[in-house]
PDB file of C-alpha atoms (C1' of nucleotides) in Angstrom:
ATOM      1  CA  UNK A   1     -13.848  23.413 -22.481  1.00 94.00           C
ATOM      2  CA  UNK A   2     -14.624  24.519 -19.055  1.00 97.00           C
ATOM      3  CA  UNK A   3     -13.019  23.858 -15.990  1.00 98.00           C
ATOM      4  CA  UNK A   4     -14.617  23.453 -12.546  1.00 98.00           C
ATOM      5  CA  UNK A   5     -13.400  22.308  -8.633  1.00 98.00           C
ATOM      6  CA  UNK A   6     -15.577  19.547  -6.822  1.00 98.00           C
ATOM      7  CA  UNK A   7     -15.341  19.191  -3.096  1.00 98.00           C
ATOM      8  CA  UNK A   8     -15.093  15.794  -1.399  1.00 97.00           C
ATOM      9  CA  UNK A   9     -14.807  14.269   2.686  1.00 96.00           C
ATOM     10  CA  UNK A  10     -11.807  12.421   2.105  1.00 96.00           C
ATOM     11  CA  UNK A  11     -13.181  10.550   5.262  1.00 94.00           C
ATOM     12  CA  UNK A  12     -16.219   9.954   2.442  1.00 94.00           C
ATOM     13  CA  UNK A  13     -14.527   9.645  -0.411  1.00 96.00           C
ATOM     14  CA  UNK A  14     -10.885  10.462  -0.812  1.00 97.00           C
ATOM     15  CA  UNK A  15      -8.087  10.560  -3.845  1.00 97.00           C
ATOM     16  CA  UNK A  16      -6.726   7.332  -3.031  1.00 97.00           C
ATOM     17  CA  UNK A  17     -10.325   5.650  -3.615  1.00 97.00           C
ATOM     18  CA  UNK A  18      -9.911   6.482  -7.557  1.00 97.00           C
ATOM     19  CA  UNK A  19      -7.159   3.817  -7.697  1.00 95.00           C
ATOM     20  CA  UNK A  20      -9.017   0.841  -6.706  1.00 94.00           C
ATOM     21  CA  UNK A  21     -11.843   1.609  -8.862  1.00 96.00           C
ATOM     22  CA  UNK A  22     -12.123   0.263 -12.680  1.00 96.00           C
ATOM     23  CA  UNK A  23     -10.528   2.937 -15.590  1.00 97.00           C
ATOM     24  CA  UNK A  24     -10.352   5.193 -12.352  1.00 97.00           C
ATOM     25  CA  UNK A  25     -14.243   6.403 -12.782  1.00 98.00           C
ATOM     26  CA  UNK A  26     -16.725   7.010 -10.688  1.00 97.00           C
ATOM     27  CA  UNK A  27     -19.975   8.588 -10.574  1.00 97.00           C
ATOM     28  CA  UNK A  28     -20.104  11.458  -8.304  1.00 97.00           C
ATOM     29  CA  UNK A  29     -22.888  10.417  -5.864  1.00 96.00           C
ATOM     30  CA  UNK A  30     -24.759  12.608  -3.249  1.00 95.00           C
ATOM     31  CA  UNK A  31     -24.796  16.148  -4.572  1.00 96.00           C
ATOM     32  CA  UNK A  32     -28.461  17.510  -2.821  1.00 95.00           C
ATOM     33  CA  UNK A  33     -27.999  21.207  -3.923  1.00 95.00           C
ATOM     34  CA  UNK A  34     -29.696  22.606  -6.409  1.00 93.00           C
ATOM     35  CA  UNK A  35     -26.981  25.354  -7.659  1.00 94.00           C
ATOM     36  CA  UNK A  36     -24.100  22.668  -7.379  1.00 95.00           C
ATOM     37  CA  UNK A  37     -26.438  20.040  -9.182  1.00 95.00           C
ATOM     38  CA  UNK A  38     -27.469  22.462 -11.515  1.00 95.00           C
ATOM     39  CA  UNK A  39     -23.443  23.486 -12.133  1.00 96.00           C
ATOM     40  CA  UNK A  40     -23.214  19.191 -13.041  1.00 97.00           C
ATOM     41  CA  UNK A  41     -25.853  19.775 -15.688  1.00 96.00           C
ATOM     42  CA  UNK A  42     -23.516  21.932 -17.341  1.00 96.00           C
ATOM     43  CA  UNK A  43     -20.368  19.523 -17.244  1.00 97.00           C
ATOM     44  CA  UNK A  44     -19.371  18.156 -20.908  1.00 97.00           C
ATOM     45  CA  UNK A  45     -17.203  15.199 -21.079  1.00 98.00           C
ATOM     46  CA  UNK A  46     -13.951  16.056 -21.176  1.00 98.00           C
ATOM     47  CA  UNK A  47     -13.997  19.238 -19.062  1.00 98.00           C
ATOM     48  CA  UNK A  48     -11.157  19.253 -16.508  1.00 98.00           C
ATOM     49  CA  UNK A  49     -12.106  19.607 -12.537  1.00 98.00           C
ATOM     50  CA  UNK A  50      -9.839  19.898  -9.392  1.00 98.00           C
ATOM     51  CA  UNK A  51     -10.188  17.151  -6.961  1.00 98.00           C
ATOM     52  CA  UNK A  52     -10.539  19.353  -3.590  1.00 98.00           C
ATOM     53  CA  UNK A  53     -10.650  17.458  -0.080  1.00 97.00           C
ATOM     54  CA  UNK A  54     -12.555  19.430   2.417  1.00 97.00           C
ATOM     55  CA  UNK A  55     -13.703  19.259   6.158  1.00 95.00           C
ATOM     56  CA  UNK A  56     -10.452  17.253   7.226  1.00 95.00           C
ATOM     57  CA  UNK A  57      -6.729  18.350   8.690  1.00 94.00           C
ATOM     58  CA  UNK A  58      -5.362  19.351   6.005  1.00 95.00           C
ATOM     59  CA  UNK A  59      -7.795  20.726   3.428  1.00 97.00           C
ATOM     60  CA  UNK A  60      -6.868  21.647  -0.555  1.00 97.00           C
ATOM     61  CA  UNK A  61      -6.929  20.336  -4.208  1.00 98.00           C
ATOM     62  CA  UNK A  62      -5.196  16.933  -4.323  1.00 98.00           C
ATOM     63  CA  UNK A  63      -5.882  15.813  -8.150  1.00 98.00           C
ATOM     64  CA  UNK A  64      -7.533  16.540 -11.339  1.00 98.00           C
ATOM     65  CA  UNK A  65     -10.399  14.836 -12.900  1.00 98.00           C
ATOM     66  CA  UNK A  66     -11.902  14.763 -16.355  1.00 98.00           C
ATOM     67  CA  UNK A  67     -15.753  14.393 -16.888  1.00 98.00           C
ATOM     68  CA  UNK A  68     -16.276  11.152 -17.954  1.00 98.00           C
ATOM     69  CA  UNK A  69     -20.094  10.854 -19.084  1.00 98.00           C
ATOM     70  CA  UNK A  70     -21.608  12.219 -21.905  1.00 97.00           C
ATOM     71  CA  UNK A  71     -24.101  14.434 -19.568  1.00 95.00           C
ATOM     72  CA  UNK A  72     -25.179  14.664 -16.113  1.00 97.00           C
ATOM     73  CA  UNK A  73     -27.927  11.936 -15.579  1.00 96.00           C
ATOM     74  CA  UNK A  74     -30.410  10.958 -12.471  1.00 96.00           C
ATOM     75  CA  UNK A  75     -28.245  10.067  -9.488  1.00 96.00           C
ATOM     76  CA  UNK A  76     -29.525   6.376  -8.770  1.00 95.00           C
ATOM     77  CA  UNK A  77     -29.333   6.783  -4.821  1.00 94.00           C
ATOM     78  CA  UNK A  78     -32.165   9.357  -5.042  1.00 93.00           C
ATOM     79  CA  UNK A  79     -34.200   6.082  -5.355  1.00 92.00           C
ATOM     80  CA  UNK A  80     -32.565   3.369  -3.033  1.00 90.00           C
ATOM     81  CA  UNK A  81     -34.586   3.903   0.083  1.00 87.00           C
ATOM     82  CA  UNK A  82     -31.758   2.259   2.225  1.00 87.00           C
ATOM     83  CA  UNK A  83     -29.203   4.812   1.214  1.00 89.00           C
ATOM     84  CA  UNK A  84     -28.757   8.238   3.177  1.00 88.00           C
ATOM     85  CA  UNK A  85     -28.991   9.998  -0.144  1.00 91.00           C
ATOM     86  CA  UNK A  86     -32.647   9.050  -0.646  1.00 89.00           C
ATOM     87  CA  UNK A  87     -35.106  11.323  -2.103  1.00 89.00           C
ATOM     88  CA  UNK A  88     -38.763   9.966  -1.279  1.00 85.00           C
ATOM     89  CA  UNK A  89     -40.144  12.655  -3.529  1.00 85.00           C
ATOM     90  CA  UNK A  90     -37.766  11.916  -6.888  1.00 88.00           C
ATOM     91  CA  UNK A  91     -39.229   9.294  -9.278  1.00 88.00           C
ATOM     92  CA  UNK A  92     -37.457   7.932 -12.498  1.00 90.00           C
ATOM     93  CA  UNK A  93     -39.904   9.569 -14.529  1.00 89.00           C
ATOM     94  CA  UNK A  94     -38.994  13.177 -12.388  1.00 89.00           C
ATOM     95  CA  UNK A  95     -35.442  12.763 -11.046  1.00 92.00           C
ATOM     96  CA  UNK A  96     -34.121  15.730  -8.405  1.00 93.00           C
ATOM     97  CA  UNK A  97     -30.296  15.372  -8.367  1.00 95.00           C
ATOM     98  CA  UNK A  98     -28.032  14.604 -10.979  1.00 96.00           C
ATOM     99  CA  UNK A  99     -25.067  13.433 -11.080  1.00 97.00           C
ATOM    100  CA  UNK A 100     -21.844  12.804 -13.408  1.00 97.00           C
ATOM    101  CA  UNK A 101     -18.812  10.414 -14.177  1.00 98.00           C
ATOM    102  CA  UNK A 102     -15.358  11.421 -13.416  1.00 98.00           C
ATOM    103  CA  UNK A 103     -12.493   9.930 -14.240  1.00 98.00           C
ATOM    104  CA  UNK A 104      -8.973  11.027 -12.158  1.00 98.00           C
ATOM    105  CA  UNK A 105      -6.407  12.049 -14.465  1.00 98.00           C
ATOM    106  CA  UNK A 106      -3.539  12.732 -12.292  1.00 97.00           C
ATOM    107  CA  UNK A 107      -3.035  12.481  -8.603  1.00 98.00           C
ATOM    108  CA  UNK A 108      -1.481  15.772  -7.521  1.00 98.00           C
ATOM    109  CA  UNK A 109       0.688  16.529  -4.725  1.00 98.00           C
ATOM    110  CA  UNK A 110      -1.314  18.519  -1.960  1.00 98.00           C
ATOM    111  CA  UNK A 111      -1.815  22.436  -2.802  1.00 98.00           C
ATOM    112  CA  UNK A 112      -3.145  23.631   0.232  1.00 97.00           C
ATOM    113  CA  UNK A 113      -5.995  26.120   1.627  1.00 97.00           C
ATOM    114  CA  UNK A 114      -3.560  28.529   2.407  1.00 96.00           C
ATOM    115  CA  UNK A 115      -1.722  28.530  -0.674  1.00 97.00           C
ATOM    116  CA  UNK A 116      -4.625  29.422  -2.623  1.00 97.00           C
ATOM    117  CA  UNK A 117      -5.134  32.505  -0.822  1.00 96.00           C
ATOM    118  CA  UNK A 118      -1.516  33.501  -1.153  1.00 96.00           C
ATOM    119  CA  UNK A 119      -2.167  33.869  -4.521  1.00 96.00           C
ATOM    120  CA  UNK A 120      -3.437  36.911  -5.971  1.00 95.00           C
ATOM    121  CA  UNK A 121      -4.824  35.845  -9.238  1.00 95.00           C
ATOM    122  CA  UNK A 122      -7.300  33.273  -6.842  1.00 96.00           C
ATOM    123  CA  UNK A 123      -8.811  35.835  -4.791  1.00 94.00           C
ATOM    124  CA  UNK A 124     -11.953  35.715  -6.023  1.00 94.00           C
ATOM    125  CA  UNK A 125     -12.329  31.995  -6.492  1.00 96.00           C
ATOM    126  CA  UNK A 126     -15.829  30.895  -5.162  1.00 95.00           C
ATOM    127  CA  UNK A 127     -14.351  28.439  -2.877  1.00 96.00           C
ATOM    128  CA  UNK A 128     -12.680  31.541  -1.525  1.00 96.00           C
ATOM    129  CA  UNK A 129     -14.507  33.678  -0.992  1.00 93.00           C
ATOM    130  CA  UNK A 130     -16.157  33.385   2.798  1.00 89.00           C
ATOM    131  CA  UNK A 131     -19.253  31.351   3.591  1.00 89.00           C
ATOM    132  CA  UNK A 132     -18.885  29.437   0.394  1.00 90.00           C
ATOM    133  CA  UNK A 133     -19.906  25.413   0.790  1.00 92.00           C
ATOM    134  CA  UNK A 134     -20.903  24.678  -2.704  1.00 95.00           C
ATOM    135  CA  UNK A 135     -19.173  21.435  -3.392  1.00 96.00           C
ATOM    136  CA  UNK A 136     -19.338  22.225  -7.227  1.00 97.00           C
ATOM    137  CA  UNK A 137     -17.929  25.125  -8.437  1.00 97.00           C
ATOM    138  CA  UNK A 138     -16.672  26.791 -11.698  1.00 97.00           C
ATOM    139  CA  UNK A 139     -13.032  27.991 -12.167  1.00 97.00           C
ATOM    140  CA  UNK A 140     -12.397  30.817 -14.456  1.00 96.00           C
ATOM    141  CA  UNK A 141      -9.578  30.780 -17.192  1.00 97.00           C
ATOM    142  CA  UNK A 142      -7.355  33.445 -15.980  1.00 97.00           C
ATOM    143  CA  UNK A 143      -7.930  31.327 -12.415  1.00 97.00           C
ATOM    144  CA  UNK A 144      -6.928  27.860 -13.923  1.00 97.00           C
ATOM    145  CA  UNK A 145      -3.843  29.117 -15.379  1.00 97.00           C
ATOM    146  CA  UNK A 146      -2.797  30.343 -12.263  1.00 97.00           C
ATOM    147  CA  UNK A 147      -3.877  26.982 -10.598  1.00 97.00           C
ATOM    148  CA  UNK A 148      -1.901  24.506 -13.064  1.00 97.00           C
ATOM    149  CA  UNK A 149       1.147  26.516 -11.902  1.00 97.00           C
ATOM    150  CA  UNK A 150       0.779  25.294  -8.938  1.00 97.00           C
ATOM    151  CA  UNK A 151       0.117  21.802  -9.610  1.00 97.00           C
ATOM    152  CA  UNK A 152       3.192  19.154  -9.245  1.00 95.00           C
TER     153      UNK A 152
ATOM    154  C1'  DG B   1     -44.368  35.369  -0.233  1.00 92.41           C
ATOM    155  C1'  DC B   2     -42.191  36.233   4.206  1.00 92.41           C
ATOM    156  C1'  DC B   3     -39.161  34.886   7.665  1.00 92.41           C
ATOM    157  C1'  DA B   4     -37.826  32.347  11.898  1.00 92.41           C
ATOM    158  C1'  DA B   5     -36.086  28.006  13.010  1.00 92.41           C
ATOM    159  C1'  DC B   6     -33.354  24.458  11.929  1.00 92.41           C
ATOM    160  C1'  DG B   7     -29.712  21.613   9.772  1.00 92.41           C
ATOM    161  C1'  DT B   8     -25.396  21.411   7.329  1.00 92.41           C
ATOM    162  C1'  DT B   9     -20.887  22.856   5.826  1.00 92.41           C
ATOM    163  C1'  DG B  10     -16.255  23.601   6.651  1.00 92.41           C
ATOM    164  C1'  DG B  11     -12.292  26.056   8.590  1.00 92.41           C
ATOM    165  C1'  DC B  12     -10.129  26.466  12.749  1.00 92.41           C
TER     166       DC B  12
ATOM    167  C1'  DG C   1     -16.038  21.130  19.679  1.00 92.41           C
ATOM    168  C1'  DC C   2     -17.024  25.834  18.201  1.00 92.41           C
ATOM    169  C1'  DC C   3     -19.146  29.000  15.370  1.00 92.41           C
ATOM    170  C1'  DA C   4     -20.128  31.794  11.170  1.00 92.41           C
ATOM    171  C1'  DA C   5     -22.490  31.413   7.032  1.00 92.41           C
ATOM    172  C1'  DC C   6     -25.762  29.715   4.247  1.00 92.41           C
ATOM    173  C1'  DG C   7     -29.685  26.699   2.238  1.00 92.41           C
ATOM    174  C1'  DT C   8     -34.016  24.617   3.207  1.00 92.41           C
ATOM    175  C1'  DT C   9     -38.271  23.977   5.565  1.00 92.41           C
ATOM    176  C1'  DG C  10     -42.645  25.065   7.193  1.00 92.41           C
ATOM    177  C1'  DG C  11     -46.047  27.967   9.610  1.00 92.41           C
ATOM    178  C1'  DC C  12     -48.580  31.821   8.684  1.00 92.41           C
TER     179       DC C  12
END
DNA sequence: GCCAACGTTGGC
DNA sequence: GCCAACGTTGGC
């Protein structure tokens, strides 16, 4: 199983949203990069992510999510016309962007931005490291341990 | 294929 | 709101 992080807006869509939605899934609309998209396509159901809120006060992981779908699979907004997400060049038959389901697993107290970089064993976490924006990213082993120490 | 211009991200 | 960093676009 692998592990990964996955950056939201909470002013887009935030932790709380999860709880209003059925089983607590969602499918994660909206990626438009092709190394975070292609990071999706990788995604097996049941690999664990962090829930990280960024671009807001107080930015860090705030829950953990489980992939929920089987695979990644065309991300419908690519076609809706009305939607800010669409892709005039992406047909059915040739999808761009991907997407997958996730599923929250456990709300999480905040861990913030700055307590990741107290810790040593994170330093060279991709969302780290600086000038990083993917909003997908993987998290090593010896990196996840460290994280789920952290978690309460 | 190069690269300047532009748009976006995201912490502060 | 600022600005550094980066990805994408488009002219050539």
């Amino acid at each position: 199983m692998r592990h990964w992080l996955m950056k939201t807006d909470p002013d887009d869509f935030a932790v709380d949203n999860f709880a209003k939605l059925p089983r607590k899934t969602t499918a994660w609309t909206g990626v438009r990069n092709f190394q975070a998209r292609n990071y999706m396509k990788e995604m097996a159901k049941g690999d664990l992510a962090l829930l990280y809120h960024s671009s807001c006060p107080e930015p860090g992981i705030v829950g953990v999510m489980s992939i929920a779908s089987a695979r990644a699979y065309a991300d419908p907004t690519q076609f809706d016309a009305a939607s800010k997400y669409h892709e005039p060049a992406a047909t059915p038959d040739a999808p761009r962007w991907f997407l997958v389901d996730v599923k929250l697993e456990r709300k999480t107290e905040l861990v913030p931005l700055e307590a990741l970089r107290a810790v040593p064993a994170l330093s060279g976490m991709m969302i780290l490291r600086k000038g990083n924006r993917l909003s997908i990213t993987p998290v090593t082993d010896p990196e996840w341990k460290a994280l789920e120490k952290l978690l309460r």
